[in-house]
Coordinates of C-alpha atoms in Angstrom, one line a residue:
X504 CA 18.3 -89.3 -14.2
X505 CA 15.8 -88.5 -16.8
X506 CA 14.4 -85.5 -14.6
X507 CA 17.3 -83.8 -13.9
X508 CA 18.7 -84.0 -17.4
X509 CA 15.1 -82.3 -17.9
X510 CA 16.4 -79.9 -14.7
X511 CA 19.4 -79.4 -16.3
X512 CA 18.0 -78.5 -19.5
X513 CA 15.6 -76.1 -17.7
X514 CA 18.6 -74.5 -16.0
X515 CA 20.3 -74.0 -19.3
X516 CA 17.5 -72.8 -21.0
X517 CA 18.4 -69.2 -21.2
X518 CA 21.8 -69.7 -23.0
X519 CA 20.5 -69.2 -25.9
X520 CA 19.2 -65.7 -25.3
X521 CA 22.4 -64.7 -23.8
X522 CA 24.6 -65.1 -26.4
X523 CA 22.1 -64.6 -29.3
X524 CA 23.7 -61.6 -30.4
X525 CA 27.0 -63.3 -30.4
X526 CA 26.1 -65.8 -32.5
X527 CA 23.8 -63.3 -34.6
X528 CA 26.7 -61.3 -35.2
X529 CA 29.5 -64.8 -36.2
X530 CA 26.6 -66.0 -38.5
X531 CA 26.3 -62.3 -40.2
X532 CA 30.3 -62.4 -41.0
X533 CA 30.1 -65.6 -41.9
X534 CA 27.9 -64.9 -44.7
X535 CA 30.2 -61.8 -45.6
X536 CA 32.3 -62.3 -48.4
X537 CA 35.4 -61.2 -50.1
X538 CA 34.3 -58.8 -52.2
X539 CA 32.1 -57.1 -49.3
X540 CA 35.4 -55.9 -48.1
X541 CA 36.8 -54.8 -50.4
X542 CA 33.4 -52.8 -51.9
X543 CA 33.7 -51.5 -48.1
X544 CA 36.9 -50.4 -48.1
X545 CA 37.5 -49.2 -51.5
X546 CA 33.9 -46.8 -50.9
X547 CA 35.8 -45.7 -47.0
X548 CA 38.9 -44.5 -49.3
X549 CA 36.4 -42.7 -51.6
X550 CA 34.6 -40.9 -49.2
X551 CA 37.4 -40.0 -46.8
X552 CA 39.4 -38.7 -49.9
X553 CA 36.6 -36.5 -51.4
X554 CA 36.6 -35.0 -47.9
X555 CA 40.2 -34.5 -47.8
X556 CA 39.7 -33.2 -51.1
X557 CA 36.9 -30.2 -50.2
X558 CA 39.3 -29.5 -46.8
X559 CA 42.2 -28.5 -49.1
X560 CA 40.5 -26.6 -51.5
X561 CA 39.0 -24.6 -48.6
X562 CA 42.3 -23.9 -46.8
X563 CA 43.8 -22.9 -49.8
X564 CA 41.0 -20.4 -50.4
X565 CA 39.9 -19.2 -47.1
X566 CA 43.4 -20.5 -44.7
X567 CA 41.5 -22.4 -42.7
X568 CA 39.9 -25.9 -42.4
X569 CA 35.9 -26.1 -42.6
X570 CA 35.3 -28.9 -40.2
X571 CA 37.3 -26.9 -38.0
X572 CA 35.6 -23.6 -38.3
X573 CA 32.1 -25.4 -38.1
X574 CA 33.2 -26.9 -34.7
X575 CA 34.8 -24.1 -33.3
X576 CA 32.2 -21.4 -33.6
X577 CA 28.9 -23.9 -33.6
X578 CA 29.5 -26.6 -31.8
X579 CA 32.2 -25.2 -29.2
X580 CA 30.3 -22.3 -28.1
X581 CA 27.3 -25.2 -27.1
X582 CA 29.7 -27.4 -25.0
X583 CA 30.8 -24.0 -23.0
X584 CA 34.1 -24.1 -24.6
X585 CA 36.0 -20.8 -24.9
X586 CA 38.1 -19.5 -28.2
X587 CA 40.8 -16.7 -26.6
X588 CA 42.0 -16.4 -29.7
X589 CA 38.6 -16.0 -32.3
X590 CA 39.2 -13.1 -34.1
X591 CA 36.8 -9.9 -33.5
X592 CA 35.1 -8.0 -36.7
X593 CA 37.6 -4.9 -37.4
X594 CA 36.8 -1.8 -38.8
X595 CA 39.5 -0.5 -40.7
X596 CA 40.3 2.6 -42.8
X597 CA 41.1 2.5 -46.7
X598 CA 43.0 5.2 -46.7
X599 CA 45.3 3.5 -43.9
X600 CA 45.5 0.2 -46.3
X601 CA 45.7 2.3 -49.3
X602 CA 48.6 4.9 -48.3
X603 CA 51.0 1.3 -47.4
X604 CA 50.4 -0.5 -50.6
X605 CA 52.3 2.6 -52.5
X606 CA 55.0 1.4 -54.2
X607 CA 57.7 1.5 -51.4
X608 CA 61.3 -0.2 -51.3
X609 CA 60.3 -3.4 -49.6
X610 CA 63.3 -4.3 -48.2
X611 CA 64.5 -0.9 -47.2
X612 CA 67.3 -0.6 -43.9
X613 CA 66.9 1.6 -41.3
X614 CA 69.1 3.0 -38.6
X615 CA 67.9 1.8 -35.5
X616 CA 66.4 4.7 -33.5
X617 CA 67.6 3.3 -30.3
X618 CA 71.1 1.6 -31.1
X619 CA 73.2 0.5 -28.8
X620 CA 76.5 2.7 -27.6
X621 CA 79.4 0.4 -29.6
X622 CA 82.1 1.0 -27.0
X623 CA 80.1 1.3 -23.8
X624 CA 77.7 -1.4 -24.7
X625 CA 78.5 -3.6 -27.8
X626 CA 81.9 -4.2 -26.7
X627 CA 81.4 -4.9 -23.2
X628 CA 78.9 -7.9 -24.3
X629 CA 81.8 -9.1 -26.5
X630 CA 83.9 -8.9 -23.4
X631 CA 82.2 -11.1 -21.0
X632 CA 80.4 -13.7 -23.6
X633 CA 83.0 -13.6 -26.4
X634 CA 80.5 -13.4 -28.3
X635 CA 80.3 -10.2 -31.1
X636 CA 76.8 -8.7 -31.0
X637 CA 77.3 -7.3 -34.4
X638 CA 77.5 -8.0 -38.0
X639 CA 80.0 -7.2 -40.2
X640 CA 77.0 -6.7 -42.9
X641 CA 75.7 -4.3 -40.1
X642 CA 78.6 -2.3 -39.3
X643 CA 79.2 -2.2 -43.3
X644 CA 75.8 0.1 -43.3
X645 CA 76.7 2.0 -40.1
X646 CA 79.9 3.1 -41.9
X647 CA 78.3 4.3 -45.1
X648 CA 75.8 6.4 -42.5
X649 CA 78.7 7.9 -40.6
X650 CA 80.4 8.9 -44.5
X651 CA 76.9 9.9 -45.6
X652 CA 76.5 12.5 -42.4
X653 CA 79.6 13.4 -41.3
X654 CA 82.1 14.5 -44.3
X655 CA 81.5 16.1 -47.4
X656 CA 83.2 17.4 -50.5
X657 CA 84.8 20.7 -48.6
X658 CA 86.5 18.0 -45.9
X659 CA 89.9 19.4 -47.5
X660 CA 89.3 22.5 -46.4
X661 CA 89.5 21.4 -42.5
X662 CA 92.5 19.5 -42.5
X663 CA 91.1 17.4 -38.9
X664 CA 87.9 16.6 -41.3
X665 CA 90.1 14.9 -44.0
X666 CA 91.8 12.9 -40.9
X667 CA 88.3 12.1 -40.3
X668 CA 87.1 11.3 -43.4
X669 CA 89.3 8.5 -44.3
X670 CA 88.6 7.4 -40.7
X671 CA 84.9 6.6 -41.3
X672 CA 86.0 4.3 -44.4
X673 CA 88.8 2.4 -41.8
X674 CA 87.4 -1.0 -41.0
X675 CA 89.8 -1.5 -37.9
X676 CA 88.5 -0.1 -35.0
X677 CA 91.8 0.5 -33.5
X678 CA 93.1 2.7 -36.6
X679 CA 89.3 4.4 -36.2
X680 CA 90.6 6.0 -33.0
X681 CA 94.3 6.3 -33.2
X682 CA 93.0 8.7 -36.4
X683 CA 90.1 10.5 -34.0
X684 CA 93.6 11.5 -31.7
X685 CA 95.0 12.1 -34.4
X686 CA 92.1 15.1 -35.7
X687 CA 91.9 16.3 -32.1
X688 CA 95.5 16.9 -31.9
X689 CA 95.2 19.6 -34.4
X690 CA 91.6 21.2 -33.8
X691 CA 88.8 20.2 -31.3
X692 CA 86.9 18.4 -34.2
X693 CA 83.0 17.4 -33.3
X694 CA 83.3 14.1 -35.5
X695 CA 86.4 13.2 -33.9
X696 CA 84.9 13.6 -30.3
X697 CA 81.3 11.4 -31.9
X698 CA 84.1 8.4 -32.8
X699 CA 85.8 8.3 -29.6
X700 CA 82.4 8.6 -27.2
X701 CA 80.9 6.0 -29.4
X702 CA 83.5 3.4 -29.8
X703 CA 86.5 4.3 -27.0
X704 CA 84.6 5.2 -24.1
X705 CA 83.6 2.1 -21.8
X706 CA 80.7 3.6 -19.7
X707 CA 78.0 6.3 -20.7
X708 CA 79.1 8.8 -18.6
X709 CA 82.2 8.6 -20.5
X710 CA 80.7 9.3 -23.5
X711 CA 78.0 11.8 -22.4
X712 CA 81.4 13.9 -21.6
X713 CA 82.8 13.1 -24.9
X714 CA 79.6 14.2 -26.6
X715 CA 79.3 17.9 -24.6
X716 CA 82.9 18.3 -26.2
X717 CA 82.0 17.5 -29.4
X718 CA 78.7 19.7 -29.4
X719 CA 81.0 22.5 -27.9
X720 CA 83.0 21.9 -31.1
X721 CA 80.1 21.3 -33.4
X722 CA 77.9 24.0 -32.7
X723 CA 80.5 26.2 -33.8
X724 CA 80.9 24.7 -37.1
X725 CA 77.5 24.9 -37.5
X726 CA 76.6 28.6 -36.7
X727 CA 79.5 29.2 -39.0
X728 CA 78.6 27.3 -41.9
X729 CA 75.1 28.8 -41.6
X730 CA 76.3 32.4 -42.5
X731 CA 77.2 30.5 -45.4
X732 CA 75.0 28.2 -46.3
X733 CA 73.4 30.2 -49.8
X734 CA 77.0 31.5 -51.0
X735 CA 77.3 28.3 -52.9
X736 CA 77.1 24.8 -53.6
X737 CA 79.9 23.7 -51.6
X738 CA 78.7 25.9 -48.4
X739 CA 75.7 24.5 -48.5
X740 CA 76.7 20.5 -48.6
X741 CA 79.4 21.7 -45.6
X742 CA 76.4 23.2 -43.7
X743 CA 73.9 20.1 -44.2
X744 CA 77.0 18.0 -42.9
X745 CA 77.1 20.5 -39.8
X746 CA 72.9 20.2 -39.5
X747 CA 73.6 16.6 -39.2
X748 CA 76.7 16.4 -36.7
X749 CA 74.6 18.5 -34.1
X750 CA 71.6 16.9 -34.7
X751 CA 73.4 13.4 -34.2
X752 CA 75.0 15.0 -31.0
X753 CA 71.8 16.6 -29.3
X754 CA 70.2 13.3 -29.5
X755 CA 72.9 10.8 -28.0
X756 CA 73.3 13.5 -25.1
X757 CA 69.6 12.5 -24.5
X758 CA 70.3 8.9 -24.7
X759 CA 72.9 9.5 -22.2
X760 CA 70.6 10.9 -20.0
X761 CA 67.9 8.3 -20.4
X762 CA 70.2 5.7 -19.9
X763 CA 71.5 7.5 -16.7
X764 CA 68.3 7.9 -15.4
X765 CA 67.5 11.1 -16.0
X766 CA 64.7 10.6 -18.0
X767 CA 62.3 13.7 -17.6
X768 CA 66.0 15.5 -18.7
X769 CA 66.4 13.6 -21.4
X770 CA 62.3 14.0 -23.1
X771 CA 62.8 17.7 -22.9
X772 CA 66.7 17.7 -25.0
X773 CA 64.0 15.4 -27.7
X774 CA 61.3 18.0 -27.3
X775 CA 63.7 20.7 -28.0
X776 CA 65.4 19.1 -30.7
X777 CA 62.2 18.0 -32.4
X778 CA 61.1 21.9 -32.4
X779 CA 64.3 23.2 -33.7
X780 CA 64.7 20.5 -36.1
X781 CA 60.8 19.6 -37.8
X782 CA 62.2 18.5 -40.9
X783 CA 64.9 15.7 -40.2
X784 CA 62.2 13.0 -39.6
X785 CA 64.5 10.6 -41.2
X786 CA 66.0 10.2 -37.6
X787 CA 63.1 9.2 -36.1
X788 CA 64.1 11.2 -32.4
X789 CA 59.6 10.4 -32.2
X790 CA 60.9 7.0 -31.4
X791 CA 63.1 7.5 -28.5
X792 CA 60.7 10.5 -27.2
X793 CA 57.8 7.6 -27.4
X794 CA 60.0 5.3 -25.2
X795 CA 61.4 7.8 -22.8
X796 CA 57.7 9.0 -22.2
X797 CA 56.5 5.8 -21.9
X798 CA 58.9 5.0 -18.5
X799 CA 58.0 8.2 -16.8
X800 CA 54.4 6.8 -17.6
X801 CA 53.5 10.0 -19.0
X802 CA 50.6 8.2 -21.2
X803 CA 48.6 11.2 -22.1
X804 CA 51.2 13.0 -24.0
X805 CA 52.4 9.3 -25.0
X806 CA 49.0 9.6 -26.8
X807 CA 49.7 13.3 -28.5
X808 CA 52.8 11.8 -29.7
X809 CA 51.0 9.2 -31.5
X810 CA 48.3 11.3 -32.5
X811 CA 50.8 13.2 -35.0
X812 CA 53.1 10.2 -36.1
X813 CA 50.5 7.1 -36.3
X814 CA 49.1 9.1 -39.3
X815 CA 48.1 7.1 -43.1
X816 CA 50.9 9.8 -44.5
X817 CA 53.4 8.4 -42.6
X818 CA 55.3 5.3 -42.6
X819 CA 54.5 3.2 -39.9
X820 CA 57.2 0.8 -37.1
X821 CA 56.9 -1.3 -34.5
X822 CA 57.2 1.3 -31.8
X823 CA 54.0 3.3 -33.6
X824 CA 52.0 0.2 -33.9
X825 CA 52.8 -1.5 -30.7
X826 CA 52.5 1.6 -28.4
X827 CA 49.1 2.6 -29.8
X828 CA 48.0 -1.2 -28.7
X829 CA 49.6 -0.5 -25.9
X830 CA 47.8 2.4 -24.7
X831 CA 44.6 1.0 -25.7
X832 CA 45.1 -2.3 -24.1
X833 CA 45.9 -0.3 -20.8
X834 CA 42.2 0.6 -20.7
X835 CA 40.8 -2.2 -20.2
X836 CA 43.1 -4.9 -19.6
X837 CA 43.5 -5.1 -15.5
X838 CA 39.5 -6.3 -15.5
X839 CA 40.1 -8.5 -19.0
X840 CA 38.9 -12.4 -18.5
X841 CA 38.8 -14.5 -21.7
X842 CA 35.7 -16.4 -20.4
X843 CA 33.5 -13.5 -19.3
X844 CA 34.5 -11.7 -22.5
X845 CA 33.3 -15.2 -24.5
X846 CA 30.4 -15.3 -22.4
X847 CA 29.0 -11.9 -22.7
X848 CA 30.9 -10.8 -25.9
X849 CA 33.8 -7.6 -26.3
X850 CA 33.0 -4.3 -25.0
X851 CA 33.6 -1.3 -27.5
X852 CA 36.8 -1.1 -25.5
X853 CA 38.1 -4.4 -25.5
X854 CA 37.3 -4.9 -29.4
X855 CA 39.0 -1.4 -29.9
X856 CA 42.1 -3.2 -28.0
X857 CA 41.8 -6.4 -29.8
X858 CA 42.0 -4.6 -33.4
X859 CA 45.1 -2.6 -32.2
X860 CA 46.9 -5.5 -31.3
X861 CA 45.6 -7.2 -34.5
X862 CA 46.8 -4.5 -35.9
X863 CA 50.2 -4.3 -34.8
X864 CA 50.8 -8.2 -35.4
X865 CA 50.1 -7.8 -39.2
X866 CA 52.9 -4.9 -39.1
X867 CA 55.3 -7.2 -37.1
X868 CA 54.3 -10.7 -36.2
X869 CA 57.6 -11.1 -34.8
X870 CA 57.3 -9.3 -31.7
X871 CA 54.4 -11.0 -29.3
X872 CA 57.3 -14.3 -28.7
X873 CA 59.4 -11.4 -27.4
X874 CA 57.0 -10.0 -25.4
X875 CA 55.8 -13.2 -24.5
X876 CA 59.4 -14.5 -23.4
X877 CA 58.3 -17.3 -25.6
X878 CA 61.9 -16.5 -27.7
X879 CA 65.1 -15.7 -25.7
X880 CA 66.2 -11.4 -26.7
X881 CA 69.6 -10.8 -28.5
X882 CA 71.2 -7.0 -28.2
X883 CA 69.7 -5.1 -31.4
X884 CA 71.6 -4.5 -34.2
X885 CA 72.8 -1.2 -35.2
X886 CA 70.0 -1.4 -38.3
X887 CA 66.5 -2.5 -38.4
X888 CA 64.9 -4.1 -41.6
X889 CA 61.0 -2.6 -41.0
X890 CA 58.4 -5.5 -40.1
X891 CA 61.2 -8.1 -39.7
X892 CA 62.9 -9.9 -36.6
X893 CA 65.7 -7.4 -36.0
X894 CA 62.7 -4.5 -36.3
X895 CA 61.5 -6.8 -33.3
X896 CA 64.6 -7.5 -31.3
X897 CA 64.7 -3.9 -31.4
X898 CA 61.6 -3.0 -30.3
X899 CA 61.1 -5.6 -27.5
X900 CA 64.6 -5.0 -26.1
X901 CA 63.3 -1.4 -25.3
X902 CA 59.8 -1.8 -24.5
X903 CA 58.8 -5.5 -22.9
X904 CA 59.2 -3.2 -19.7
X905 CA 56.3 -0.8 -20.6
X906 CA 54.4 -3.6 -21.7
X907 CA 54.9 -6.0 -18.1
X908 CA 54.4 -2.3 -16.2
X909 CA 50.6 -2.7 -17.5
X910 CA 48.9 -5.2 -15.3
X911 CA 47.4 -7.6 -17.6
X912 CA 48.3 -6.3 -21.0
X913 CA 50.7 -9.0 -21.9
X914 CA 47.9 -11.6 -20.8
X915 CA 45.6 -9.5 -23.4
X916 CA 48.2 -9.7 -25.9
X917 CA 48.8 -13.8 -25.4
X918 CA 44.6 -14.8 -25.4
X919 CA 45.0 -12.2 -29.1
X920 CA 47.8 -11.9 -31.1
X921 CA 47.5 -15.3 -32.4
X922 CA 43.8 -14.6 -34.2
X923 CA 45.2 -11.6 -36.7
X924 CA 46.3 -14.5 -38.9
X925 CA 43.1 -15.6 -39.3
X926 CA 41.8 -12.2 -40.5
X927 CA 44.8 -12.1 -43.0
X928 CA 43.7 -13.3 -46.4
X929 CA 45.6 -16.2 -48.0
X930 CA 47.8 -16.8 -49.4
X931 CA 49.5 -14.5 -46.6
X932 CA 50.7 -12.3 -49.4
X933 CA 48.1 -10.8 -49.8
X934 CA 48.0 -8.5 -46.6
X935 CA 45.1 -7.2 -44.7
X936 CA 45.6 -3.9 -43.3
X937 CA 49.0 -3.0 -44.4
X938 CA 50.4 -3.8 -47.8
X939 CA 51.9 -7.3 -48.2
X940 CA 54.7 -8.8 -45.9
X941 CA 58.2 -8.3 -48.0
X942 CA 59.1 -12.2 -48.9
X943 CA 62.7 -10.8 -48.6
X944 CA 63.0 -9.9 -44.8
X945 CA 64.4 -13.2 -43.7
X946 CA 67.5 -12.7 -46.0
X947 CA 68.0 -9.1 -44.8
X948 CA 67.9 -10.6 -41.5
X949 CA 70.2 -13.0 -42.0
X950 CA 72.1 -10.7 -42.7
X951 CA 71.8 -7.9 -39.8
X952 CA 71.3 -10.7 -37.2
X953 CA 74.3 -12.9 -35.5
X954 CA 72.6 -16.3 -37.0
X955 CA 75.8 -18.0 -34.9
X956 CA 73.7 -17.9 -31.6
X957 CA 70.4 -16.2 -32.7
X958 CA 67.6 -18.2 -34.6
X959 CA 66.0 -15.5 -37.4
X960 CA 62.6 -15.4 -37.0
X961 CA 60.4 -15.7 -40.3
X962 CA 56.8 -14.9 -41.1
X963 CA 54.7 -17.0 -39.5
X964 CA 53.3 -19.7 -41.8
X965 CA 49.8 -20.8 -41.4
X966 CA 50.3 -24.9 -40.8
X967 CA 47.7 -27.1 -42.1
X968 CA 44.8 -27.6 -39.7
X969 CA 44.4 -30.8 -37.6
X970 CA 41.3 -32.0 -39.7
X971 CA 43.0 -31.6 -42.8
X972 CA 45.9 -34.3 -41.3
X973 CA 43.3 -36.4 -39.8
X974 CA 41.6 -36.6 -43.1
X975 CA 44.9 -37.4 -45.0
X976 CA 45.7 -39.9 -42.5
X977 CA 42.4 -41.3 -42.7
X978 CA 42.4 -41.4 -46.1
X979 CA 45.9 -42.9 -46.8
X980 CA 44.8 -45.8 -44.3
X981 CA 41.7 -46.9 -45.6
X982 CA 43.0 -46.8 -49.5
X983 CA 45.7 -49.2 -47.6
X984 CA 43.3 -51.1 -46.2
X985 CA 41.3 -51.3 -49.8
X986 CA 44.4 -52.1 -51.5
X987 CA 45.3 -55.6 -49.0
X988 CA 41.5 -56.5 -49.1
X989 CA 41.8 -56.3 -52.9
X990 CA 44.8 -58.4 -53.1
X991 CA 44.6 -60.7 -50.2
X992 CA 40.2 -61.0 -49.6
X993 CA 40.3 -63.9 -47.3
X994 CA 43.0 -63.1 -45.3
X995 CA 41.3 -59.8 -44.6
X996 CA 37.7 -61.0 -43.9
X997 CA 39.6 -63.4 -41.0
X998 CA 41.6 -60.3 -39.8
X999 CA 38.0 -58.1 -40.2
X1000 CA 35.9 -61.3 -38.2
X1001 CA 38.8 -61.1 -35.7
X1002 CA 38.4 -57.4 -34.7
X1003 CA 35.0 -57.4 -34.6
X1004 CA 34.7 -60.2 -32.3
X1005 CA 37.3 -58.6 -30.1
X1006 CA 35.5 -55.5 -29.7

C-alpha cells in the first residue's frame, strides 16, 4: 500500500507544473485590491479620453481622423490593401478659384436649359401617376420668365399681345389657352402659338407644328420691329421682346428635333442660332448643343464646345463640369483597374481624369448617386438652383446615357467621386476649387422639388470617422467602469477575478 501511494504520488507529480500558471495567476488577483481597480480603471478613462480628445481636435481641423489616416496610407498599403477612393495631388488654377469666389448671388434660379415640354411631357406624367411633376413655386418663376420675354409696354398696340399679356399672369391653365384661341382668332400671334405647343399639345410633333407657326408669325414681328428698333424707346423694348420670341422659338424647334430623333438636324438649328445670336448667353442653347453632340458621339467638337464655355470668365454648371470629366474619363477608363492603378500609381491620364471628376463633385456633389442609380430620378423641374439637387436631377435626367455609353466611366466615377471631400477644407464652407457651397440650396430646393415623393438631396456632410466613435465609446465605457469600481470595489475585483479566469 505504502508503494503505490508512493506510485501514485509519482504519477501525480506533474500537477503542479500543469496548472502553475493557474494558480500563479488566482494568487496574483488575490493579492489585488480594491483600489488597484479602480487606479486601473480611472488611468483606462484618462487615457482613452485624451485620445478621444487629440481625434476631435484633428477632425475639426483637418476633416478627418488621425488614427485613421495613419492606417490607411501606412499601414494599409503594407497589408496589400487598396484605397479606390484616396484622393490624388490636384493641380489647380487660381484664377479658376479666384474668378468663382466674386461676389455672386448665391442662391440665384435658373431656367432649366433642357425643360421639359409642359403639355406633351409634364402633363402626361400627371396623367398616368397622378402625380404633378411641378411646383407651384416653379411654375410661379416660369410665369414671371414668360411676362419678362414675351410682352412689353407697347402690348396695347397689338391688340392679340394685350390678349396675351394678361394670359401669362393667368394661373389656370385652362383660361391660359382659351385666351391663346382667343389671340389667334384675331391675328396669327407667335406668343399665342408658344402657349398652345407648350401646354395644349400632347405629343412633340404636335408642338413642333405649333412652333413652325409661331416662328412664321414671329419672324415677322421681328424683321418689323427691327426697322424700328433706334426710333425710340418703346421700339426698342417691342424689338428686344421680338429678339426673344424667335430666339425662344428656334431653340424648342431643335428640341423637337432632338427629341424626335433627328439629332444631327437639330445641332445644326443650335449652331445656327448660336451664330446669329452671340450675345443671348443667358439661354444657355451651349447646353443643349453639348448634349445633342454628346448622343451623336461627336466628342471632338464636344471638346471645342467646352474649350470656349469651360472658361474662368464664365460661370460654370453641371453639364460644363461633368462633360469635361466626361471626356477625360473616356480616355482612359475602358483599361482603368483600381488595384493596378494602387499598385503601380496614376498615369498622367488617369490623375488628369481623377481631378476632373474631383472637380466636378465640388461643383455638384449631388449628381454621382444619380449616375450611380444609387438615388431613384424625378422629371426636372422647369428651374434649376446651380450646384444643388434639382441642378442634378436635371443634369443626370439628360446625360446618365452618355455617361453608361462610355465603357467603364461610371465604374471610374464610383472607385472617385467619394475622395473630393477629402481634398475639401473643413469646415466644408470653405471650398476648394470653386467658391463656397451656398448653405441656402436645400431651401431653394425645397422649394423647386415635389418633396411629396422626392427626398431633396443636401450637401454631403462629412460624418465623424469610425475611430473617433470607437474612441468615444471606449472612453464612455471605461469612465463607467471607473465610476462602479469606485463605488462598489469589491464587487468589481470578484466580477474582474471572474473574467480573467474565464478567459
Amino acid at each position: 500500500m505504502e508503494k503505490r501511494s508512493q506510485g501514485d504520488q509519482h504519477l501525480w507529480a506533474p500537477a503542479p507544473a500543469m496548472f502553475g500558471t493557474e494558480s500563479s495567476l488566482s494568487m496574483f488577483l488575490n493579492t489585488l485590491t480594491p483600489k488597484f481597480y479602480v487606479a486601473l480603471t480611472g488611468t483606462s478613462s484618462l487615457i482613452s479620453g485624451l485620445i478621444l480628445i487629440f481625434e476631435w481636435w484633428y477632425f475639426r481641423k483637418y476633416g478627418t481622423s488621425f488614427i485613421e489616416q495613419v492606417s490607411v496610407s501606412h499601414l494599409r498599403p503594407l497589408l496589400g490593401g487598396v484605397d479606390n477612393s484616396s484622393p490624388t495631388n490636384s493641380s489647380t488654377s487660381n484664377g479658376d478659384a479666384d474668378s468663382n469666389r466674386q461676389s455672386v448671388s448665391e442662391c440665384k434660379v435658373w431656367r432649366n436649359p433642357l425643360n421639359l415640354f409642359r403639355g406633351a411631357e409634364y402633363n402626361r406624367y400627371t396623367w398616368v401617376t397622378g402625380r404633378e411633376p411641378l411646383t407651384y413655386y416653379d411654375m410661379n418663376l416660369s410665369a414671371q420668365d414668360h411676362q419678362t420675354f414675351f410682352t412689353c409696354d407697347s402690348d396695347h398696340l397689338r391688340p392679340a399681345d394685350a390678349i396675351m399679356q394678361k394670359a401669362w399672369r393667368e394661373r389656370n391653365p385652362q383660361a391660359r389657352v382659351s385666351a391663346a384661341h382667343e389671340a389667334l382668332e384675331l391675328e396669327d400671334c407667335a406668343t399665342a402659338y408658344i402657349l398652345l405647343a407648350e401646354e395644349e399639345a400632347t405629343t412633340i410633333m404636335e408642338a413642333e407644328k405649333l412652333f413652325k407657326q409661331a416662328l412664321k408669325a414671329g419672324e415677322g414681328c421681328y424683321r418689323r420691329s427691327q426697322q424700328l428698333q433706334h426710333h425710340g424707346a418703346q421700339y426698342e423694348a417691342q424689338h428686344r421682346r421680338d429678339t426673344n420670341v424667335v430666339v425662344y422659338i428656334k431653340r424648342r424647334l431643335a428640341m423637337c428635333s432632338r427629341k424626335l430623333g433627328r439629332t444631327r438636324e437639330a445641332v445644326k438649328m443650335m449652331r445656327d442660332l448660336m451664330k446669329e445670336f452671340p450675345l443671348l448667353s443667358m439661354f444657355n442653347i451651349h447646353e443643349n448643343l453639348l448634349e445633342s453632340l454628346l448622343e451623336l458621339q461627336n466628342y471632338a467638337d464636344v471638346q471645342a464646345v467646352l474649350a470656349k464655355y469651360d472658361d474662368i470668365s464664365l460661370p460654370k454648371s453641371a453639364t460644363i463640369c461633368y462633360t469635361a470629366a466626361l471626356l477625360k474619363a473616356r480616355a482612359v477608363s475602358d483599361k482603368f483597374s483600381p488595384e493596378a492603378a494602387s499598385r503601380r500609381g496614376l498615369s498622367t491620364a488617369e490623375m488628369n481624369a481623377v481631378e476632373a471628376i474631383h472637380r466636378a463633385v465640388e461643383f455638384n456633389p449631388h449628381v454621382p448617386k444619380y449616375l450611380l442609380e444609387m438615388k431613384s430620378l424625378i422629371l426636372p423641374p422647369e428651374h434649376i438652383l446651380k450646384r444643388g439637387d434639382s441642378e442634378a436631377i436635371a443634369y443626370a435626367f439628360f446625360h446618365l446615357q452618355h455617361w453608361k455609353r462610355v465603357e467603364g466611366a461610371l465604374n471610374l466615377l464610383h472607385c472617385t467621386w467619394e475622395g473630393t471631400f477629402r481634398m475639401i477644407p473643413y469646415p466644408l464652407e470653405k471650398g476648394h476649387l470653386f467658391y463656397p457651397y451656398p448653405i441656402c440650396t436645400e431651401t431653394a430646393d425645397r422649394e423647386l422639388l415635389p418633396t411629396v415623393f422626392h427626398e431633396v438631396s443636401v450637401y454631403p456632410k462629412k460624418e465623424l470617422p469610425f475611430f473617433i466613435l470607437f474612441t468615444a465609446g471606449l472612453c464612455s465605457f471605461t469612465a463607467m467602469l471607473a465610476l462602479l469600481t469606485h463605488q462598489f470595489p469589491e464587487l468589481m475585483g470578484v466580477f474582474a477575478k471572474a473574467v480573467s479566469l474565464w478567459n
